Short mmCIF file of C-alpha atoms (C1' of nucleotides) in Angstrom, two decimals:
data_model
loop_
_atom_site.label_atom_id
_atom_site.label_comp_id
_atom_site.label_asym_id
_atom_site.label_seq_id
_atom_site.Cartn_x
_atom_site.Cartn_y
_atom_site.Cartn_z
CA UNK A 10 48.13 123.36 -16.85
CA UNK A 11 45.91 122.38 -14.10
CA UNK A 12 43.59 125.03 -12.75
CA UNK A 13 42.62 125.23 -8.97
CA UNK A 14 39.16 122.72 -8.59
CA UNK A 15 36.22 125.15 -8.85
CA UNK A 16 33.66 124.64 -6.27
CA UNK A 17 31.24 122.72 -8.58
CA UNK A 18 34.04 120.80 -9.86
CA UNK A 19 34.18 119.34 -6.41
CA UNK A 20 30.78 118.80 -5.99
CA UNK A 21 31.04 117.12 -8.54
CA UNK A 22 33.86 114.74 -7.54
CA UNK A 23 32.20 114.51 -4.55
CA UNK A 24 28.83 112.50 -6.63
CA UNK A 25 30.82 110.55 -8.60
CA UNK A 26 32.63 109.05 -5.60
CA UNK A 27 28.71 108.50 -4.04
CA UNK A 28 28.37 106.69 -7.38
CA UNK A 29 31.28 104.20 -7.02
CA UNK A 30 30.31 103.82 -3.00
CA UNK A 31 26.94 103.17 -3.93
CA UNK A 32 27.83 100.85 -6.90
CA UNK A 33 30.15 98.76 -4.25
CA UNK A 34 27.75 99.05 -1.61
CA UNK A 35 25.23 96.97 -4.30
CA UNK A 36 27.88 94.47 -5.14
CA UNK A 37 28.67 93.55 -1.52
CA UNK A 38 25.23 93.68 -0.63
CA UNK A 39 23.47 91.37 -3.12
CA UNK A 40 26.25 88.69 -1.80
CA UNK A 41 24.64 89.14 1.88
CA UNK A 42 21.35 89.17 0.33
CA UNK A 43 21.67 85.72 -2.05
CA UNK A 44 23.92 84.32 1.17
CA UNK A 45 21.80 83.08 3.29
CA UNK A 46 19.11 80.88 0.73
CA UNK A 47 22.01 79.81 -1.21
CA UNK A 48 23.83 77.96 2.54
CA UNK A 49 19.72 76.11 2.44
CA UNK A 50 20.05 75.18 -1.52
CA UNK A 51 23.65 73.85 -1.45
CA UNK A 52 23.17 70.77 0.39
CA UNK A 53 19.88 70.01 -1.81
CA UNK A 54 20.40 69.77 -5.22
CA UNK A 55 19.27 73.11 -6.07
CA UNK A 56 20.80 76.19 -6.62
CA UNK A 57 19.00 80.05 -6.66
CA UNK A 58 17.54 79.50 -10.33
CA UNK A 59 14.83 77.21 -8.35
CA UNK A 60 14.61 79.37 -5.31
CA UNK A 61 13.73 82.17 -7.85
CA UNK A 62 11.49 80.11 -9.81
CA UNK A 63 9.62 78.82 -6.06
CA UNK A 64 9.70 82.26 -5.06
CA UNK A 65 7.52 83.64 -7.44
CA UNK A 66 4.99 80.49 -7.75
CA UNK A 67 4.46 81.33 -4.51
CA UNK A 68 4.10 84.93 -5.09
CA UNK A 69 1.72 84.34 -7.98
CA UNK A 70 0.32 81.50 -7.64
CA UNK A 71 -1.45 79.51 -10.79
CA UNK A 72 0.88 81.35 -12.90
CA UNK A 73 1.60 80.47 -16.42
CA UNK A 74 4.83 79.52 -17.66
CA UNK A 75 5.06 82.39 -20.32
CA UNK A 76 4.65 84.59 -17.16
CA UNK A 77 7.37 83.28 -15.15
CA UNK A 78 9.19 83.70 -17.90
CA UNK A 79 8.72 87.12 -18.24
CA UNK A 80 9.08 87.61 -14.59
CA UNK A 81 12.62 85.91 -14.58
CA UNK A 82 14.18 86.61 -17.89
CA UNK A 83 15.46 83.44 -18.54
CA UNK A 84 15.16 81.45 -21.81
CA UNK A 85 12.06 79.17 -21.53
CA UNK A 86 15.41 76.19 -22.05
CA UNK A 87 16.73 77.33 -19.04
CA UNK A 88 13.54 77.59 -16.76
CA UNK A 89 12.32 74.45 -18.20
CA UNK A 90 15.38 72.69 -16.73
CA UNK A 91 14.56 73.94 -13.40
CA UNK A 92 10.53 73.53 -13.70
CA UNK A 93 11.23 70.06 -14.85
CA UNK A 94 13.59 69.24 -11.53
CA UNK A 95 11.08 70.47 -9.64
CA UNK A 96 7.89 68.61 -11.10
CA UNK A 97 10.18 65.97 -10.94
CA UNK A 98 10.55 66.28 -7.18
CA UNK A 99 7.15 67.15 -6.24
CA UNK A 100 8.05 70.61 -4.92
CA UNK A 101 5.96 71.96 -7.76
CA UNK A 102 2.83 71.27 -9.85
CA UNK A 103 1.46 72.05 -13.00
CA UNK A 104 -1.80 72.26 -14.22
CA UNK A 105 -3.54 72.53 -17.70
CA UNK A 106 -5.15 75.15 -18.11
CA UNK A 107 -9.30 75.77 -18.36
CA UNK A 108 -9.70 78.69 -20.54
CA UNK A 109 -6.57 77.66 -22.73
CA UNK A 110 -5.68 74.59 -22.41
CA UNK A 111 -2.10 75.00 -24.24
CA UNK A 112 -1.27 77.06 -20.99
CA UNK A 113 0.12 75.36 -18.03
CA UNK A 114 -0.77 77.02 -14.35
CA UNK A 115 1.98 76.53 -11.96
CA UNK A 116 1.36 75.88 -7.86
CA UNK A 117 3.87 74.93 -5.22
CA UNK A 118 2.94 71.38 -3.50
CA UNK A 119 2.79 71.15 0.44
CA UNK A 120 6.53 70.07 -0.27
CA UNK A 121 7.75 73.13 -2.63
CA UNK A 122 5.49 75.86 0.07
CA UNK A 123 7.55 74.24 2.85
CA UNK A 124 10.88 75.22 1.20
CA UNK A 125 9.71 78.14 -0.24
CA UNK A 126 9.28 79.14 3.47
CA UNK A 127 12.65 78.03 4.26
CA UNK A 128 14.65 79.56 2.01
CA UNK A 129 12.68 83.18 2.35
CA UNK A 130 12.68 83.15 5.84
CA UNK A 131 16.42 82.80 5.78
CA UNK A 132 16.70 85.96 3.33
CA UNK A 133 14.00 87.62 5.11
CA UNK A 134 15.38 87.54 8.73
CA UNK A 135 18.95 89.55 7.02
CA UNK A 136 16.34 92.07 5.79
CA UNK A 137 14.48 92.28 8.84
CA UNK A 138 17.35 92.95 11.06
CA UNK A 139 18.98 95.77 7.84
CA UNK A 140 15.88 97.02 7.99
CA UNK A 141 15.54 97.45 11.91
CA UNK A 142 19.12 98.95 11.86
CA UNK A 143 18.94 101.04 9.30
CA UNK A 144 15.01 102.48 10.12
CA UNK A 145 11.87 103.22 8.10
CA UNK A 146 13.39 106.58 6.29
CA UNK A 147 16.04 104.43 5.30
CA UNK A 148 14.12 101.35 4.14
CA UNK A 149 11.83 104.34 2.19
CA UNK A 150 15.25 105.57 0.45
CA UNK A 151 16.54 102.26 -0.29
CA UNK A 152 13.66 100.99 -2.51
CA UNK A 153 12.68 104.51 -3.89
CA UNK A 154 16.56 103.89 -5.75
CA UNK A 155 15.95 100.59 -6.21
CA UNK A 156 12.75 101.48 -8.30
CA UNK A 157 14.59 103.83 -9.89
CA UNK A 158 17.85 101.49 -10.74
CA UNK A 159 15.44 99.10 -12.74
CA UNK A 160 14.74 98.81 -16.28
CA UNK A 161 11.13 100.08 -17.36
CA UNK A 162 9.37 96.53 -18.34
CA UNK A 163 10.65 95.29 -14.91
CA UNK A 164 9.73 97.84 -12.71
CA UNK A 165 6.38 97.65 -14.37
CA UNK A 166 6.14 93.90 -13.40
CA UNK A 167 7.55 94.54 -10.00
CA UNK A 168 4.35 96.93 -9.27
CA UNK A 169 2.10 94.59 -10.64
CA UNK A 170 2.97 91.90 -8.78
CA UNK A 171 2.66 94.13 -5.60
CA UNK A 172 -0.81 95.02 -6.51
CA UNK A 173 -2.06 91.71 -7.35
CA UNK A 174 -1.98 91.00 -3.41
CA UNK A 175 -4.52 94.49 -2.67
CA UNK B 10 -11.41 79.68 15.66
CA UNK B 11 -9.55 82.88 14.22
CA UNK B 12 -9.99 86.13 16.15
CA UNK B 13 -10.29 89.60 14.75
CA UNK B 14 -6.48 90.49 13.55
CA UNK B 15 -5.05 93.04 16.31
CA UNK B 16 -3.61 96.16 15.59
CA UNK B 17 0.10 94.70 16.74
CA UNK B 18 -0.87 91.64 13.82
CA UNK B 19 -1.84 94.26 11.09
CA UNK B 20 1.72 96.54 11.69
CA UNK B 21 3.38 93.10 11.63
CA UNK B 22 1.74 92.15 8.39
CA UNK B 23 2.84 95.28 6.99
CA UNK B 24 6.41 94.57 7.92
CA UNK B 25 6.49 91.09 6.36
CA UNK B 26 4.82 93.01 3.51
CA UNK B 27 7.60 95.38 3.35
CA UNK B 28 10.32 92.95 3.50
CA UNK B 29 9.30 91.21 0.83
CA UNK B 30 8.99 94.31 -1.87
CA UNK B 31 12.49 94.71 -0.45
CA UNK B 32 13.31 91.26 -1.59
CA UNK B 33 11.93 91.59 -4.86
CA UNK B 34 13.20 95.31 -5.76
CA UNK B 35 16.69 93.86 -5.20
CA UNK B 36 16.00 91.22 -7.57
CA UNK B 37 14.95 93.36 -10.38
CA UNK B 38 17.20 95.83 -9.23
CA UNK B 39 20.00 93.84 -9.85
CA UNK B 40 19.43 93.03 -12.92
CA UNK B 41 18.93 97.04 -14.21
CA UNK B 42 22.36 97.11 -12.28
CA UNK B 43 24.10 94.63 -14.17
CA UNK B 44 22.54 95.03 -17.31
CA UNK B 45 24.46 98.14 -19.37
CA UNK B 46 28.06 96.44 -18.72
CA UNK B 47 26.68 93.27 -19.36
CA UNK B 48 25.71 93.95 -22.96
CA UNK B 49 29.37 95.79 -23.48
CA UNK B 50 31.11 92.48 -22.16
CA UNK B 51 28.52 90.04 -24.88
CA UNK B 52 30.02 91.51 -27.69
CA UNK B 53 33.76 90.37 -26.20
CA UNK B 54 34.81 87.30 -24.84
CA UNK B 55 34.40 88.86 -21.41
CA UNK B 56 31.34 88.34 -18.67
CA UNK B 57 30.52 89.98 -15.01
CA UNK B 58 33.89 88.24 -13.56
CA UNK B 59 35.90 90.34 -15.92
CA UNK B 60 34.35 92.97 -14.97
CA UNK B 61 34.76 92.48 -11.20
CA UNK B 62 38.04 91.74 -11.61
CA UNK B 63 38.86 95.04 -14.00
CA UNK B 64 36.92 96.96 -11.12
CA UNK B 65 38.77 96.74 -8.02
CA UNK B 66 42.31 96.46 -9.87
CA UNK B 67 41.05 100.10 -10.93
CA UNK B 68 40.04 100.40 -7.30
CA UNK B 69 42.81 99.37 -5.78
CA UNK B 70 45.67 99.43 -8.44
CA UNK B 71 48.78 97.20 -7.06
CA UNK B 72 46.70 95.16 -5.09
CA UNK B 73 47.64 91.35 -4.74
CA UNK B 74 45.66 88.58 -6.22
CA UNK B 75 45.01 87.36 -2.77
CA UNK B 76 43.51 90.48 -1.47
CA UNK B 77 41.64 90.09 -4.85
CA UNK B 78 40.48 86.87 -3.85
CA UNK B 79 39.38 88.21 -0.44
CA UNK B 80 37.58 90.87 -2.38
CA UNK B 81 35.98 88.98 -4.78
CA UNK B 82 35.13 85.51 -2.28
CA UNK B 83 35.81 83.37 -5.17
CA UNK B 84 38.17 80.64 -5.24
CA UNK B 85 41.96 81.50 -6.96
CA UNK B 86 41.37 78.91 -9.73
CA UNK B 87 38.24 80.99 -10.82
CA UNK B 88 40.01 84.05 -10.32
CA UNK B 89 43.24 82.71 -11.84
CA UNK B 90 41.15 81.80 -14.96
CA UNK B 91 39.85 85.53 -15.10
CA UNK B 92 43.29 87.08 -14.60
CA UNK B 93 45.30 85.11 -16.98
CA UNK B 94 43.16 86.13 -19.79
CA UNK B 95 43.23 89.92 -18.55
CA UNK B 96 46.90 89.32 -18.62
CA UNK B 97 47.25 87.77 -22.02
CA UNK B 98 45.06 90.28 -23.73
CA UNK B 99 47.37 93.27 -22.03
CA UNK B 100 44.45 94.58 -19.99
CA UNK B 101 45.87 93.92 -17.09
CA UNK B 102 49.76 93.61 -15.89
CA UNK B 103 51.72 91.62 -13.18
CA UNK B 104 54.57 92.46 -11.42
CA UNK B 105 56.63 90.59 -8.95
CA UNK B 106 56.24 92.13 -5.35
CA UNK B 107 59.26 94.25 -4.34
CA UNK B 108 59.30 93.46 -0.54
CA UNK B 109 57.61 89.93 -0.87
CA UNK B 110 58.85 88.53 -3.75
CA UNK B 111 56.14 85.73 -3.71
CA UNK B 112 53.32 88.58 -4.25
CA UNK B 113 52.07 89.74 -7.85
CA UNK B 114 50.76 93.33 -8.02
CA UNK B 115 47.99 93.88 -10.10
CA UNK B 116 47.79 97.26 -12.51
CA UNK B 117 45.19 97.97 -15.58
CA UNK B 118 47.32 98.83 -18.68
CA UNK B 119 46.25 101.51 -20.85
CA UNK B 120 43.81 99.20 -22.84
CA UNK B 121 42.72 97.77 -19.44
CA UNK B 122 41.51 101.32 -18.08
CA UNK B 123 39.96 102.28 -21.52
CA UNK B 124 37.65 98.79 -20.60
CA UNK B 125 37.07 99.55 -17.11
CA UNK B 126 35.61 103.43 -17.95
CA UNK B 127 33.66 102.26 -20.63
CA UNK B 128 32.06 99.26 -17.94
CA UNK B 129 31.85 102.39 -15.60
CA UNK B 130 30.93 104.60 -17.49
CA UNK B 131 27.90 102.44 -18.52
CA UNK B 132 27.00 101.50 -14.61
CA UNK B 133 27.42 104.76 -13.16
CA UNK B 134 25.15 106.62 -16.31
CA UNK B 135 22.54 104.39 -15.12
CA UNK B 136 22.86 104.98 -11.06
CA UNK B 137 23.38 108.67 -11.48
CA UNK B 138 19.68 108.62 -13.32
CA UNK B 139 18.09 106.84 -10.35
CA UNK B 140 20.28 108.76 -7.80
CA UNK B 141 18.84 112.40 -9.26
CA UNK B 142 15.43 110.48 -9.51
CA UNK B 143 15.46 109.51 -6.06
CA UNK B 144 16.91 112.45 -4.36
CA UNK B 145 19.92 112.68 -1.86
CA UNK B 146 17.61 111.73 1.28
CA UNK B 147 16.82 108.27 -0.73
CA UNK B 148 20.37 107.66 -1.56
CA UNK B 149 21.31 107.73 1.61
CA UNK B 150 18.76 105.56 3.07
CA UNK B 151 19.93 103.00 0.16
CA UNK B 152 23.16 103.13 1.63
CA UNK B 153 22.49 102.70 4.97
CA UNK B 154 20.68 99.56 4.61
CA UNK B 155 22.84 97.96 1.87
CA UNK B 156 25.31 98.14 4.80
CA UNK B 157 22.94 96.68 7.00
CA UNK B 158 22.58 93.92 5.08
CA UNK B 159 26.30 93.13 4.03
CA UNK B 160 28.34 90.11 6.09
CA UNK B 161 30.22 91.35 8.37
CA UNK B 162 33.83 90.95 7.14
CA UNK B 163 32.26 92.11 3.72
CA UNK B 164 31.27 95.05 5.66
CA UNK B 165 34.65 95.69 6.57
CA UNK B 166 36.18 95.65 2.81
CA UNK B 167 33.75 97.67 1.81
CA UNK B 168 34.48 100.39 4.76
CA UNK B 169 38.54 99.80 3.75
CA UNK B 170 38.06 100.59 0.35
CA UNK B 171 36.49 103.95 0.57
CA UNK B 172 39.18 104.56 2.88
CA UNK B 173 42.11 104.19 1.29
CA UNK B 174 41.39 107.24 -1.19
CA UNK B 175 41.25 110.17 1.51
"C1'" DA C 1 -7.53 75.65 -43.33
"C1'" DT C 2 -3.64 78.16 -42.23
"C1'" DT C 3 -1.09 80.56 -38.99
"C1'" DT C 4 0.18 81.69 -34.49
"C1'" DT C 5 0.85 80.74 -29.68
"C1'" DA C 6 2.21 77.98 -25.38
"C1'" DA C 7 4.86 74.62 -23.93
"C1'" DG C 8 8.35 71.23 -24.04
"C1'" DT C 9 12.55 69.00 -25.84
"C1'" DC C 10 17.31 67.89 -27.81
"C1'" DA C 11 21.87 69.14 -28.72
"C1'" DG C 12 25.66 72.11 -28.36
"C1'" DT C 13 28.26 75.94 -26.21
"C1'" DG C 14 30.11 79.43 -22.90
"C1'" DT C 15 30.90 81.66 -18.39
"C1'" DT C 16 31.60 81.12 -13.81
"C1'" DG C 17 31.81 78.78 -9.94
"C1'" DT C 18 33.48 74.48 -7.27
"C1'" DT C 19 37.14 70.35 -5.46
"C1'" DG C 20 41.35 68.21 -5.29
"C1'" DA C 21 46.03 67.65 -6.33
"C1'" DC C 22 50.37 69.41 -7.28
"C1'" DA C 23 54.60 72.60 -8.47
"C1'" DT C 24 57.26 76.67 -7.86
"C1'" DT C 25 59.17 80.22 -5.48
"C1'" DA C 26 60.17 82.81 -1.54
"C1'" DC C 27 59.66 84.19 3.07
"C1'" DT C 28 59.99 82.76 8.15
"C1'" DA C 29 60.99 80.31 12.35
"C1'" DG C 30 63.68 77.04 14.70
"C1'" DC D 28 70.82 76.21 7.34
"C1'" DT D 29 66.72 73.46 7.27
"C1'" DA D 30 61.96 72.74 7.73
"C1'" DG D 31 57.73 74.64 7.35
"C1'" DT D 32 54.52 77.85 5.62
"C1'" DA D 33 52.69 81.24 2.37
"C1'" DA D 34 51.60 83.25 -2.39
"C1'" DT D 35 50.85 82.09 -6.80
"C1'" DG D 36 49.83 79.37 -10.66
"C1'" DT D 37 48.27 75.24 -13.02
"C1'" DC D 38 45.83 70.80 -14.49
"C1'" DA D 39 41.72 68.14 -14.53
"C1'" DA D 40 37.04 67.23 -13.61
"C1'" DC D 41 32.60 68.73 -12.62
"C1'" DA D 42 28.16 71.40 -11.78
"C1'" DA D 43 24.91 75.30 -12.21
"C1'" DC D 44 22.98 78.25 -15.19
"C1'" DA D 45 22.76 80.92 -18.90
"C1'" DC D 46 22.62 81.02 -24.25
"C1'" DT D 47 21.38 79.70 -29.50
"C1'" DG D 48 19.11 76.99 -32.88
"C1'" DA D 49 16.06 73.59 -34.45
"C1'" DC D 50 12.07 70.96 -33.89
"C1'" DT D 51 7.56 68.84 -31.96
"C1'" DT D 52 2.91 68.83 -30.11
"C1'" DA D 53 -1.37 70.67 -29.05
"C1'" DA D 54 -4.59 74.21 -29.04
"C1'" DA D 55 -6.26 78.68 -30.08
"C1'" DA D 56 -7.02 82.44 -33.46
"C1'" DT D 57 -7.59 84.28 -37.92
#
DNA sequence: ATTTTAAGTCAGTGTTGTTGACATTACTAG
DNA sequence: CTAGTAATGTCAACAACACTGACTTAAAAT
């Protein structure tokens, strides 16, 4: 029944298997990467919706909420329950907006940049030392497949937001 | 007050600068990951955990629920919800340990492994199209610092698992 | 003046995670 | 053999975070 595996039949077991590693690896990995910020946010009252939501106010600054909302992929329900916690908390602040003034602009507070810094230098200090042990060919590879594992609309927003900051 | 950046400040810059497309490409990454099985499981009753779950019993068929609990770093009443409706809807099968008695060895039915190459199917599509994009260079550079960024005894799964099949 | 847009809210629901307590069964060590 | 420990499963309660659907307010756009 079974014939003997051709040699492009192997080569072809041999990708799919790369596949499933690299699947795994990705699984695994995000746990490391979400590990560190998440230890910070348990003992607060927070969980990684609001370091998300921090993360980019910080990133793009003055922000609307239609943007962030984009930008996360949430329902505007579900990031309003955040953005409300944190308004609530003074961690973040919103401002009505000059040109349209049914837009809100959203800034972190001395409070919110201080825990934005917390909670990114946490997930940045596991990427530093990845990237240092891995090296810069490696670091190259990684996010030329991440760019390439993401939907179109959100790779597009991923470069803008890059660009924004020249 | 401020002097003229240094050379050593700019390369650091750059570094922070990298580390924090890193951060972001995972984000979005995650989600193009995720995504295709994600809108296969809406339509059932199913979500990610399912998924998980259907994964590395297909990975590892016989394995125990604790090593699935190991696996998965998620408490046994979470799992135990998971597994018990796997088991009612005859995805997934349970059968008493023959050495330890105590131990329940997990197994996808028929139905079970129909689910799990569909989920697969639907994953892997999507990472073979960024794999070919990126080129074989890239994906191993993604590897490598997926790796690096794992916790250690997460590390170690990961490395047993690849094992175990030659 | 009507329609559309941005934002916010209320209520209900579902998945997935958590603690804590407890029961059953079976293996293991004394 | 008995006591302890281990593997599994279960009940209850709770929290975070997502969803849908319906509705309001204010402001911009047509």
């Amino acid at each position: 029944m079974s014939d003997a595996p051709t040699g492009e039949m192997l080569m072809r077991q041999d990708a799919e298997e790369h596949l499933r590693k690299g699947i795994e690896a990705m699984f695994f990995a995000y746990r490391g990467f979400t590990a560190d910020p998440d230890r910070i946010l348990a003992d607060m009252a927070y969980g990684r919706a609001h370091h998300r939501a921090v993360h980019f106010i910080n990133r793009a600054p003055g922000t609307t909420v239609n943007n962030l909302l984009e930008i996360l992929g949430v329902t505007k329900q579900s990031l309003n329950r955040v953005l409300r916690t944190l308004i609530e908390d003074g961690l973040v602040e919103s401002r009505v907006g000059t040109a349209d003034k049914r837009e809100r602009h959203l800034f972190l507070t001395e409070a919110g940049q201080a825990l934005e810094q917390a909670l990114s230098n946490a997930q940045r200090d596991r990427m530093r030392a990845a990237y240092s042990a891995a090296g810069p060919e490696a670091v190259a590879g990684f996010c030329q497949v991440l760019e390439a594992m993401m939907d179109h609309d959100l790779l597009r927003m991923y470069r803008l937001l890059s660009e924004t900051d020249k």
